[in-house]
mmCIF file of C-alpha atoms in Angstrom:
data_model
loop_
_atom_site.group_PDB
_atom_site.id
_atom_site.type_symbol
_atom_site.label_atom_id
_atom_site.label_comp_id
_atom_site.label_asym_id
_atom_site.label_seq_id
_atom_site.Cartn_x
_atom_site.Cartn_y
_atom_site.Cartn_z
ATOM 1 C CA MET A 1 45.220 -29.796 54.580
ATOM 2 C CA GLY A 2 43.210 -33.036 54.566
ATOM 3 C CA THR A 3 39.608 -33.596 53.713
ATOM 4 C CA SER A 4 38.573 -33.984 57.376
ATOM 5 C CA ALA A 5 40.143 -30.632 58.241
ATOM 6 C CA LYS A 6 38.241 -28.890 55.418
ATOM 7 C CA SER A 7 34.934 -30.403 56.496
ATOM 8 C CA GLY A 8 35.614 -29.328 60.082
ATOM 9 C CA GLN A 9 36.171 -25.717 59.062
ATOM 10 C CA ILE A 10 32.978 -25.744 56.986
ATOM 11 C CA GLN A 11 31.053 -26.996 60.041
ATOM 12 C CA ASN A 12 32.551 -24.163 62.125
ATOM 13 C CA LEU A 13 31.401 -21.667 59.480
ATOM 14 C CA GLN A 14 27.880 -23.090 59.565
ATOM 15 C CA LYS A 15 27.652 -22.626 63.359
ATOM 16 C CA LYS A 16 28.031 -18.847 62.956
ATOM 17 C CA PRO A 17 24.804 -17.443 61.404
ATOM 18 C CA HIS A 18 26.243 -14.280 59.882
ATOM 19 C CA ILE A 19 29.141 -16.129 58.246
ATOM 20 C CA HIS A 20 26.808 -18.926 57.132
ATOM 21 C CA ALA A 21 24.518 -16.415 55.385
ATOM 22 C CA ARG A 22 27.456 -14.749 53.680
ATOM 23 C CA PHE A 23 28.699 -18.174 52.641
ATOM 24 C CA PHE A 24 25.472 -18.853 50.748
ATOM 25 C CA ARG A 25 25.480 -15.359 49.249
ATOM 26 C CA ILE A 26 28.921 -15.943 47.816
ATOM 27 C CA GLN A 27 27.923 -19.392 46.657
ATOM 28 C CA SER A 28 24.806 -18.075 44.904
ATOM 29 C CA PHE A 29 26.706 -15.249 43.205
ATOM 30 C CA THR A 30 28.254 -16.279 39.902
ATOM 31 C CA HIS A 31 30.110 -13.755 37.830
ATOM 32 C CA PRO A 32 30.013 -14.284 34.047
ATOM 33 C CA LEU A 33 33.810 -14.451 33.998
ATOM 34 C CA ASN A 34 33.986 -17.210 36.630
ATOM 35 C CA ASP A 35 33.371 -20.909 36.240
ATOM 36 C CA ASP A 36 33.035 -23.822 38.652
ATOM 37 C CA SER A 37 36.755 -24.609 38.734
ATOM 38 C CA THR A 38 37.664 -21.005 39.649
ATOM 39 C CA ILE A 39 35.112 -20.894 42.500
ATOM 40 C CA SER A 40 36.284 -24.224 43.960
ATOM 41 C CA ALA A 41 39.918 -23.038 43.845
ATOM 42 C CA ALA A 42 38.962 -19.850 45.708
ATOM 43 C CA TRP A 43 37.211 -21.846 48.438
ATOM 44 C CA ASP A 44 40.250 -24.093 48.853
ATOM 45 C CA THR A 45 42.390 -20.996 49.335
ATOM 46 C CA ILE A 46 40.005 -19.549 51.955
ATOM 47 C CA LEU A 47 39.821 -22.809 53.923
ATOM 48 C CA THR A 48 43.620 -23.145 54.076
ATOM 49 C CA MET A 49 43.877 -19.800 55.851
ATOM 50 C CA SER A 50 43.730 -19.359 59.601
ATOM 51 C CA GLY A 51 40.473 -18.425 61.310
ATOM 52 C CA SER A 52 41.012 -14.651 61.414
ATOM 53 C CA LYS A 53 42.335 -14.464 57.861
ATOM 54 C CA SER A 54 39.504 -16.583 56.476
ATOM 55 C CA LEU A 55 36.876 -14.413 58.205
ATOM 56 C CA GLY A 56 38.511 -11.272 56.784
ATOM 57 C CA THR A 57 38.540 -12.741 53.316
ATOM 58 C CA LEU A 58 34.853 -13.659 53.601
ATOM 59 C CA ARG A 59 33.997 -10.124 54.693
ATOM 60 C CA TRP A 60 35.916 -8.686 51.740
ATOM 61 C CA LEU A 61 34.136 -10.979 49.289
ATOM 62 C CA THR A 62 30.688 -10.158 50.657
ATOM 63 C CA ARG A 63 31.390 -6.417 50.532
ATOM 64 C CA SER A 64 32.630 -6.733 46.946
ATOM 65 C CA TYR A 65 29.514 -8.686 46.012
ATOM 66 C CA ASN A 66 27.187 -6.108 47.637
ATOM 67 C CA GLY A 67 28.947 -3.267 45.832
ATOM 68 C CA PHE A 68 28.827 -5.140 42.526
ATOM 69 C CA ALA A 69 25.110 -5.856 42.912
ATOM 70 C CA SER A 70 24.296 -2.273 43.925
ATOM 71 C CA SER A 71 26.043 -0.986 40.778
ATOM 72 C CA PHE A 72 23.322 -2.695 38.712
ATOM 73 C CA ALA A 73 20.483 -1.381 40.883
ATOM 74 C CA ALA A 74 21.617 2.277 40.794
ATOM 75 C CA PRO A 75 20.881 2.995 37.074
ATOM 76 C CA THR A 76 17.506 1.292 37.375
ATOM 77 C CA GLN A 77 16.473 3.480 40.304
ATOM 78 C CA CYS A 78 17.219 6.603 38.253
ATOM 79 C CA ILE A 79 14.647 5.632 35.609
ATOM 80 C CA PRO A 80 11.066 6.819 36.312
ATOM 81 C CA LYS A 81 8.670 4.055 37.214
ATOM 82 C CA ASN A 82 6.313 4.837 34.350
ATOM 83 C CA ILE A 83 8.940 4.005 31.713
ATOM 84 C CA SER A 84 10.963 1.347 33.472
ATOM 85 C CA ARG A 85 10.444 -2.305 32.622
ATOM 86 C CA PRO A 86 12.200 -5.579 33.402
ATOM 87 C CA MET A 87 15.106 -6.786 31.336
ATOM 88 C CA THR A 88 12.969 -9.532 29.783
ATOM 89 C CA THR A 89 9.800 -8.402 28.035
ATOM 90 C CA GLU A 90 6.763 -10.166 29.385
ATOM 91 C CA THR A 91 4.471 -11.392 26.648
ATOM 92 C CA GLU A 92 1.195 -13.163 26.983
ATOM 93 C CA ILE A 93 1.048 -16.533 25.306
ATOM 94 C CA PRO A 94 -1.997 -16.662 23.026
ATOM 95 C CA ASN A 95 -4.670 -19.138 23.830
ATOM 96 C CA VAL A 96 -4.340 -21.706 21.083
ATOM 97 C CA SER A 97 -7.401 -23.854 20.832
ATOM 98 C CA PRO A 98 -5.752 -27.033 19.400
ATOM 99 C CA LEU A 99 -3.196 -27.129 22.238
ATOM 100 C CA ASN A 100 -5.894 -26.554 24.833
ATOM 101 C CA ALA A 101 -7.926 -29.341 23.324
ATOM 102 C CA PHE A 102 -4.986 -31.751 23.531
ATOM 103 C CA ALA A 103 -4.222 -30.649 27.112
ATOM 104 C CA ASP A 104 -7.820 -31.119 28.234
ATOM 105 C CA ALA A 105 -7.937 -34.541 26.636
ATOM 106 C CA HIS A 106 -4.659 -35.539 28.319
ATOM 107 C CA VAL A 107 -5.915 -34.448 31.756
ATOM 108 C CA ALA A 108 -9.201 -36.264 31.276
ATOM 109 C CA GLY A 109 -7.367 -39.376 30.100
ATOM 110 C CA GLN A 110 -9.245 -39.475 26.794
ATOM 111 C CA SER A 111 -7.925 -39.896 23.270
ATOM 112 C CA LEU A 112 -8.554 -36.920 20.974
ATOM 113 C CA ASN A 113 -9.197 -37.398 17.276
ATOM 114 C CA PRO A 114 -7.181 -34.881 15.202
ATOM 115 C CA ASP A 115 -10.135 -34.531 12.840
ATOM 116 C CA ASP A 116 -12.221 -33.078 15.685
ATOM 117 C CA ILE A 117 -9.854 -30.145 16.174
ATOM 118 C CA PRO A 118 -11.204 -26.987 14.497
ATOM 119 C CA LYS A 119 -8.932 -25.795 11.709
ATOM 120 C CA PRO A 120 -8.396 -22.110 10.919
ATOM 121 C CA VAL A 121 -10.449 -20.877 7.977
ATOM 122 C CA TRP A 122 -8.916 -18.480 5.459
ATOM 123 C CA ASN A 123 -11.438 -16.119 3.906
ATOM 124 C CA PRO A 124 -9.790 -14.157 1.078
ATOM 125 C CA ALA A 125 -11.108 -10.785 0.044
ATOM 126 C CA PRO A 126 -13.800 -10.752 -2.668
ATOM 127 C CA ALA A 127 -13.482 -9.113 -6.062
ATOM 128 C CA ILE A 128 -14.953 -5.605 -6.168
ATOM 129 C CA ALA A 129 -16.423 -4.474 -9.507
ATOM 130 C CA THR A 130 -18.294 -1.348 -10.557
ATOM 131 C CA LEU A 131 -21.707 -1.406 -12.210
ATOM 132 C CA TYR A 132 -22.082 1.246 -14.945
ATOM 133 C CA ASP A 133 -25.010 2.777 -16.751
ATOM 134 C CA PHE A 134 -24.929 2.301 -20.527
ATOM 135 C CA PRO A 135 -24.103 4.299 -22.647
ATOM 136 C CA THR A 136 -23.247 7.227 -20.327
ATOM 137 C CA MET A 137 -20.977 4.942 -18.254
ATOM 138 C CA GLU A 138 -21.894 6.637 -14.993
ATOM 139 C CA PRO A 139 -21.059 4.487 -11.934
ATOM 140 C CA ILE A 140 -24.139 3.113 -10.184
ATOM 141 C CA LYS A 141 -22.845 0.900 -7.370
ATOM 142 C CA PHE A 142 -20.188 -1.600 -6.367
ATOM 143 C CA LEU A 143 -20.581 -5.347 -6.838
ATOM 144 C CA GLU A 144 -18.911 -8.169 -4.900
ATOM 145 C CA TYR A 145 -17.914 -11.455 -6.484
ATOM 146 C CA SER A 146 -16.167 -14.421 -4.941
ATOM 147 C CA HIS A 147 -12.416 -14.795 -5.400
ATOM 148 C CA GLN A 148 -13.142 -18.126 -7.096
ATOM 149 C CA HIS A 149 -15.093 -16.307 -9.815
ATOM 150 C CA LEU A 150 -13.041 -13.259 -10.786
ATOM 151 C CA LEU A 151 -9.711 -13.637 -8.939
ATOM 152 C CA LEU A 152 -8.396 -16.933 -10.283
ATOM 153 C CA PRO A 153 -4.741 -17.091 -11.395
ATOM 154 C CA LEU A 154 -3.942 -17.274 -15.078
ATOM 155 C CA ARG A 155 -3.755 -20.877 -16.336
ATOM 156 C CA ARG A 156 -2.669 -20.911 -19.961
ATOM 157 C CA ASP A 157 -2.814 -24.697 -20.106
ATOM 158 C CA ILE A 158 -6.459 -24.760 -19.005
ATOM 159 C CA LEU A 159 -7.387 -22.024 -21.482
ATOM 160 C CA HIS A 160 -5.610 -23.855 -24.303
ATOM 161 C CA ARG A 161 -7.439 -27.089 -23.569
ATOM 162 C CA ALA A 162 -10.770 -25.258 -23.552
ATOM 163 C CA VAL A 163 -10.104 -23.466 -26.859
ATOM 164 C CA VAL A 164 -9.021 -26.706 -28.553
ATOM 165 C CA TYR A 165 -12.076 -28.477 -27.144
ATOM 166 C CA GLU A 166 -14.390 -25.792 -28.523
ATOM 167 C CA GLY A 167 -12.649 -25.799 -31.906
ATOM 168 C CA ASP A 168 -12.930 -29.575 -32.252
ATOM 169 C CA LYS A 169 -16.558 -29.471 -31.206
ATOM 170 C CA THR A 170 -17.519 -26.879 -33.817
ATOM 171 C CA ARG A 171 -15.872 -28.676 -36.745
ATOM 172 C CA GLN A 172 -18.542 -29.903 -39.125
ATOM 173 C CA GLY A 173 -16.724 -32.920 -40.500
ATOM 174 C CA THR A 174 -19.061 -33.085 -43.518
ATOM 175 C CA ALA A 175 -16.375 -33.567 -46.194
ATOM 176 C CA SER A 176 -17.397 -36.605 -48.223
ATOM 177 C CA THR A 177 -15.788 -38.306 -51.248
ATOM 178 C CA LYS A 178 -16.420 -41.534 -53.155
ATOM 179 C CA TRP A 179 -13.919 -44.245 -52.695
ATOM 180 C CA ARG A 180 -13.380 -47.012 -55.201
ATOM 181 C CA ASP A 181 -16.219 -49.084 -53.813
ATOM 182 C CA ASP A 182 -18.617 -46.121 -53.869
ATOM 183 C CA VAL A 183 -18.244 -45.429 -57.609
ATOM 184 C CA ARG A 184 -20.927 -46.977 -59.787
ATOM 185 C CA GLY A 185 -19.659 -49.098 -62.664
ATOM 186 C CA SER A 186 -18.552 -52.476 -63.899
ATOM 187 C CA GLY A 187 -15.700 -54.388 -62.380
ATOM 188 C CA ARG A 188 -14.487 -55.694 -65.752
ATOM 189 C CA LYS A 189 -10.797 -55.409 -66.482
ATOM 190 C CA ILE A 190 -10.204 -52.714 -69.068
ATOM 191 C CA ARG A 191 -7.378 -54.486 -70.971
ATOM 192 C CA PRO A 192 -5.458 -57.695 -70.675
ATOM 193 C CA GLN A 193 -2.716 -58.066 -68.144
ATOM 194 C CA LYS A 194 -0.031 -58.942 -70.718
ATOM 195 C CA GLY A 195 0.661 -58.540 -74.383
ATOM 196 C CA THR A 196 -0.242 -54.914 -74.965
ATOM 197 C CA GLY A 197 3.040 -53.421 -73.792
ATOM 198 C CA ARG A 198 1.208 -50.954 -71.664
ATOM 199 C CA ALA A 199 0.875 -50.654 -67.895
ATOM 200 C CA ARG A 200 -1.293 -52.976 -65.918
ATOM 201 C CA LEU A 201 -4.781 -51.650 -65.305
ATOM 202 C CA GLY A 202 -7.899 -52.909 -63.563
ATOM 203 C CA ASP A 203 -11.480 -51.670 -63.779
ATOM 204 C CA LYS A 204 -12.617 -48.146 -64.577
ATOM 205 C CA LYS A 205 -13.217 -47.343 -60.880
ATOM 206 C CA SER A 206 -9.472 -47.179 -60.288
ATOM 207 C CA PRO A 207 -8.237 -43.971 -58.565
ATOM 208 C CA MET A 208 -5.708 -43.562 -61.427
ATOM 209 C CA LEU A 209 -8.463 -43.036 -63.996
ATOM 210 C CA ARG A 210 -10.696 -40.071 -64.574
ATOM 211 C CA GLY A 211 -14.134 -40.705 -63.112
ATOM 212 C CA GLY A 212 -12.776 -43.266 -60.703
ATOM 213 C CA GLY A 213 -12.825 -43.206 -56.931
ATOM 214 C CA VAL A 214 -10.656 -41.193 -54.551
ATOM 215 C CA ALA A 215 -7.844 -42.950 -52.732
ATOM 216 C CA HIS A 216 -8.397 -42.610 -48.991
ATOM 217 C CA GLY A 217 -10.596 -39.543 -49.375
ATOM 218 C CA PRO A 218 -12.447 -37.929 -46.451
ATOM 219 C CA HIS A 219 -15.726 -39.269 -45.157
ATOM 220 C CA PRO A 220 -18.111 -37.557 -42.721
ATOM 221 C CA ARG A 221 -16.730 -37.896 -39.216
ATOM 222 C CA ASP A 222 -16.970 -36.415 -35.740
ATOM 223 C CA PHE A 223 -13.946 -34.333 -34.709
ATOM 224 C CA SER A 224 -15.166 -33.536 -31.209
ATOM 225 C CA THR A 225 -12.907 -34.409 -28.282
ATOM 226 C CA GLY A 226 -13.655 -34.820 -24.612
ATOM 227 C CA LEU A 227 -12.991 -32.416 -21.749
ATOM 228 C CA PRO A 228 -14.230 -32.758 -18.154
ATOM 229 C CA LYS A 229 -16.963 -30.288 -17.320
ATOM 230 C CA LYS A 230 -15.148 -29.098 -14.208
ATOM 231 C CA VAL A 231 -12.054 -28.255 -16.254
ATOM 232 C CA TYR A 232 -14.158 -26.407 -18.825
ATOM 233 C CA ASP A 233 -15.943 -24.425 -16.110
ATOM 234 C CA LEU A 234 -12.583 -23.546 -14.570
ATOM 235 C CA ALA A 235 -11.429 -22.254 -17.967
ATOM 236 C CA TRP A 236 -14.525 -20.030 -18.182
ATOM 237 C CA ARG A 237 -13.868 -18.396 -14.831
ATOM 238 C CA THR A 238 -10.142 -18.150 -15.573
ATOM 239 C CA ALA A 239 -10.862 -16.192 -18.761
ATOM 240 C CA LEU A 240 -13.215 -13.836 -16.901
ATOM 241 C CA SER A 241 -10.651 -13.421 -14.110
ATOM 242 C CA TYR A 242 -7.973 -12.575 -16.670
ATOM 243 C CA ARG A 243 -10.182 -9.828 -18.119
ATOM 244 C CA TYR A 244 -11.056 -8.539 -14.656
ATOM 245 C CA ARG A 245 -7.418 -8.296 -13.530
ATOM 246 C CA ARG A 246 -6.488 -6.312 -16.642
ATOM 247 C CA GLY A 247 -9.411 -3.928 -16.201
ATOM 248 C CA GLN A 248 -11.056 -5.129 -19.424
ATOM 249 C CA LEU A 249 -14.283 -6.460 -17.895
ATOM 250 C CA ILE A 250 -16.983 -3.775 -17.981
ATOM 251 C CA ILE A 251 -20.241 -4.642 -16.221
ATOM 252 C CA VAL A 252 -23.269 -2.592 -17.255
ATOM 253 C CA ASN A 253 -26.921 -2.631 -16.316
ATOM 254 C CA ASP A 254 -29.388 -4.821 -18.174
ATOM 255 C CA ASN A 255 -30.633 -1.949 -20.336
ATOM 256 C CA ILE A 256 -27.814 -2.139 -22.877
ATOM 257 C CA THR A 257 -29.295 -0.814 -26.112
ATOM 258 C CA PHE A 258 -29.095 2.013 -28.649
ATOM 259 C CA PRO A 259 -31.667 4.691 -29.525
ATOM 260 C CA ARG A 260 -34.180 3.881 -32.240
ATOM 261 C CA GLU A 261 -32.635 6.166 -34.845
ATOM 262 C CA VAL A 262 -28.881 6.131 -34.456
ATOM 263 C CA SER A 263 -26.154 7.181 -36.853
ATOM 264 C CA PRO A 264 -22.871 5.353 -37.390
ATOM 265 C CA TYR A 265 -20.959 8.522 -36.506
ATOM 266 C CA TRP A 266 -22.603 8.697 -33.079
ATOM 267 C CA LEU A 267 -21.794 5.050 -32.381
ATOM 268 C CA THR A 268 -18.212 5.445 -33.569
ATOM 269 C CA ASP A 269 -17.762 8.475 -31.313
ATOM 270 C CA ILE A 270 -18.995 6.516 -28.277
ATOM 271 C CA PHE A 271 -16.679 3.575 -28.906
ATOM 272 C CA GLU A 272 -13.662 5.767 -29.525
ATOM 273 C CA LYS A 273 -14.374 7.962 -26.497
ATOM 274 C CA HIS A 274 -14.540 4.988 -24.129
ATOM 275 C CA GLN A 275 -11.590 3.253 -25.860
ATOM 276 C CA TRP A 276 -13.714 0.358 -27.047
ATOM 277 C CA GLY A 277 -13.057 0.687 -30.773
ATOM 278 C CA LYS A 278 -10.795 -0.889 -33.337
ATOM 279 C CA GLY A 279 -7.721 0.946 -32.105
ATOM 280 C CA PHE A 280 -8.017 -0.850 -28.753
ATOM 281 C CA GLY A 281 -8.746 -4.342 -30.055
ATOM 282 C CA ARG A 282 -12.522 -4.049 -30.596
ATOM 283 C CA SER A 283 -15.119 -4.978 -27.986
ATOM 284 C CA LEU A 284 -17.456 -7.875 -27.370
ATOM 285 C CA MET A 285 -20.920 -6.960 -26.082
ATOM 286 C CA ILE A 286 -22.679 -9.813 -24.252
ATOM 287 C CA THR A 287 -26.405 -9.594 -23.572
ATOM 288 C CA GLU A 288 -28.772 -11.914 -21.752
ATOM 289 C CA VAL A 289 -31.252 -12.044 -24.642
ATOM 290 C CA LYS A 290 -30.931 -11.145 -28.292
ATOM 291 C CA LYS A 291 -31.746 -7.465 -28.952
ATOM 292 C CA GLU A 292 -32.448 -6.629 -32.572
ATOM 293 C CA ARG A 293 -31.844 -2.886 -32.222
ATOM 294 C CA LEU A 294 -28.460 -3.474 -30.634
ATOM 295 C CA PHE A 295 -27.464 -5.981 -33.309
ATOM 296 C CA LYS A 296 -28.456 -3.580 -36.095
ATOM 297 C CA GLY A 297 -26.583 -0.692 -34.493
ATOM 298 C CA VAL A 298 -23.360 -2.670 -34.079
ATOM 299 C CA ALA A 299 -23.678 -3.924 -37.665
ATOM 300 C CA LEU A 300 -23.161 -0.317 -38.787
ATOM 301 C CA ILE A 301 -19.784 -0.208 -37.039
ATOM 302 C CA GLY A 302 -18.720 -3.833 -37.338
ATOM 303 C CA GLN A 303 -15.048 -2.890 -37.293
ATOM 304 C CA HIS A 304 -15.338 -1.632 -33.696
ATOM 305 C CA ALA A 305 -17.473 -4.254 -31.924
ATOM 306 C CA ARG A 306 -19.509 -7.427 -32.132
ATOM 307 C CA VAL A 307 -22.580 -8.583 -30.202
ATOM 308 C CA LEU A 308 -23.400 -12.046 -28.863
ATOM 309 C CA ASP A 309 -26.091 -13.252 -26.542
ATOM 310 C CA ARG A 310 -25.091 -15.348 -23.561
ATOM 311 C CA GLU A 311 -25.919 -18.711 -25.140
ATOM 312 C CA ASP A 312 -23.515 -18.128 -28.055
ATOM 313 C CA VAL A 313 -20.458 -17.118 -26.015
ATOM 314 C CA ASP A 314 -17.545 -19.476 -25.434
ATOM 315 C CA VAL A 315 -14.067 -19.219 -23.935
ATOM 316 C CA LYS A 316 -12.466 -18.225 -27.235
ATOM 317 C CA ASP A 317 -14.855 -15.272 -27.569
ATOM 318 C CA LEU A 318 -13.858 -14.048 -24.105
ATOM 319 C CA LEU A 319 -10.193 -13.931 -25.142
ATOM 320 C CA GLU A 320 -10.370 -12.598 -28.700
ATOM 321 C CA THR A 321 -11.344 -8.942 -28.279
ATOM 322 C CA GLY A 322 -9.794 -6.159 -26.238
ATOM 323 C CA ARG A 323 -12.832 -5.396 -24.027
ATOM 324 C CA LEU A 324 -15.815 -7.269 -22.612
ATOM 325 C CA ILE A 325 -19.014 -5.268 -22.123
ATOM 326 C CA VAL A 326 -21.394 -7.636 -20.356
ATOM 327 C CA GLU A 327 -24.769 -7.203 -18.722
ATOM 328 C CA LYS A 328 -24.916 -7.970 -15.013
ATOM 329 C CA THR A 329 -27.605 -10.641 -15.388
ATOM 330 C CA ALA A 330 -25.664 -12.323 -18.185
ATOM 331 C CA LEU A 331 -22.484 -12.375 -16.079
ATOM 332 C CA ASP A 332 -24.268 -13.774 -13.029
ATOM 333 C CA ARG A 333 -25.845 -16.575 -15.036
ATOM 334 C CA MET A 334 -22.569 -17.417 -16.736
ATOM 335 C CA LEU A 335 -20.878 -17.740 -13.351
ATOM 336 C CA PHE A 336 -23.748 -19.844 -12.015
ATOM 337 C CA ARG A 337 -23.686 -22.140 -15.021
ATOM 338 C CA HIS A 338 -19.910 -22.659 -14.944
ATOM 339 C CA SER A 339 -19.404 -23.375 -11.235
ATOM 340 C CA SER A 340 -19.767 -27.148 -11.168
ATOM 341 C CA ASP A 341 -16.275 -27.581 -9.680
ATOM 342 C CA LEU A 342 -17.069 -25.376 -6.661
ATOM 343 C CA LYS A 343 -18.494 -26.611 -3.387
ATOM 344 C CA THR A 344 -20.721 -23.551 -2.998
ATOM 345 C CA ARG A 345 -22.296 -22.258 -6.182
ATOM 346 C CA PRO A 346 -23.373 -18.610 -6.519
ATOM 347 C CA ALA A 347 -26.995 -17.632 -6.206
ATOM 348 C CA ARG A 348 -29.090 -18.055 -9.308
ATOM 349 C CA ALA A 349 -29.509 -14.744 -11.130
#
């Protein structure tokens, strides 16, 4: 059959409304197992038939399609309405502010600066510490500290640089010797250069002779090295964070002291009971001001603890002992003093 004959039969089908509607139903129905080539071959077969046969074939196809479609609708009708849902889950797209800003700028015909778009802010959880009463160690209240103060990750390289910096800074460098030019005496040659059969020798200030100078001996010098303040402050807070993470930072009230008349046995019992003694690596007690009674009491049990006021503490002291017992005011002022690398410094204690 030619192309003109096919087009004529299609026009005859379009003149009949019920056949035309079924034609579009069949055309809109696509089975997953069929493709375009299969559908076109089926239509060629239908158009080559006579009028009565083609109409019968169309009726059979439409009935098959209606039965196939109703087979999907039947299970859905059996499900109660309160638990039935569509095949695709409907989700609401969140309202993202940067995309809305770009869309509004595009509609208005304006150029939007990316720096003007608000960026999400991440606020990590603060460090929670307990304030204790000394020496009963009864909990008083909870304290909050910024994650940049007591929750910093361990940086061994930063701690090493700080310890070396402190060690170089505390070296005295006072060793002093007399070189050859510093020794007092005559510059006359002791014996002739030749003729004696002995070794050549100069004046009596020679380093080879007794009473002479020292060859390349030490002179007073400065051993201190440089370290940026921000790096040193970071090392301070890293050391405190390391103690806090291990549960070795004990914050007590500002009334850290001993009774007037105290025995070494009583002090030893307290330190052993709270696991602060020698068997647990000793303890460092940090106070805001120097307290004579506390210093005298700890001197009786020097093997279990040591006491330093805040001004005498450095990074090495924070890492040497097994526990840190620090007054709250002393800790707050240490954090305030060593926060130069932070944008927002803590409140002054």
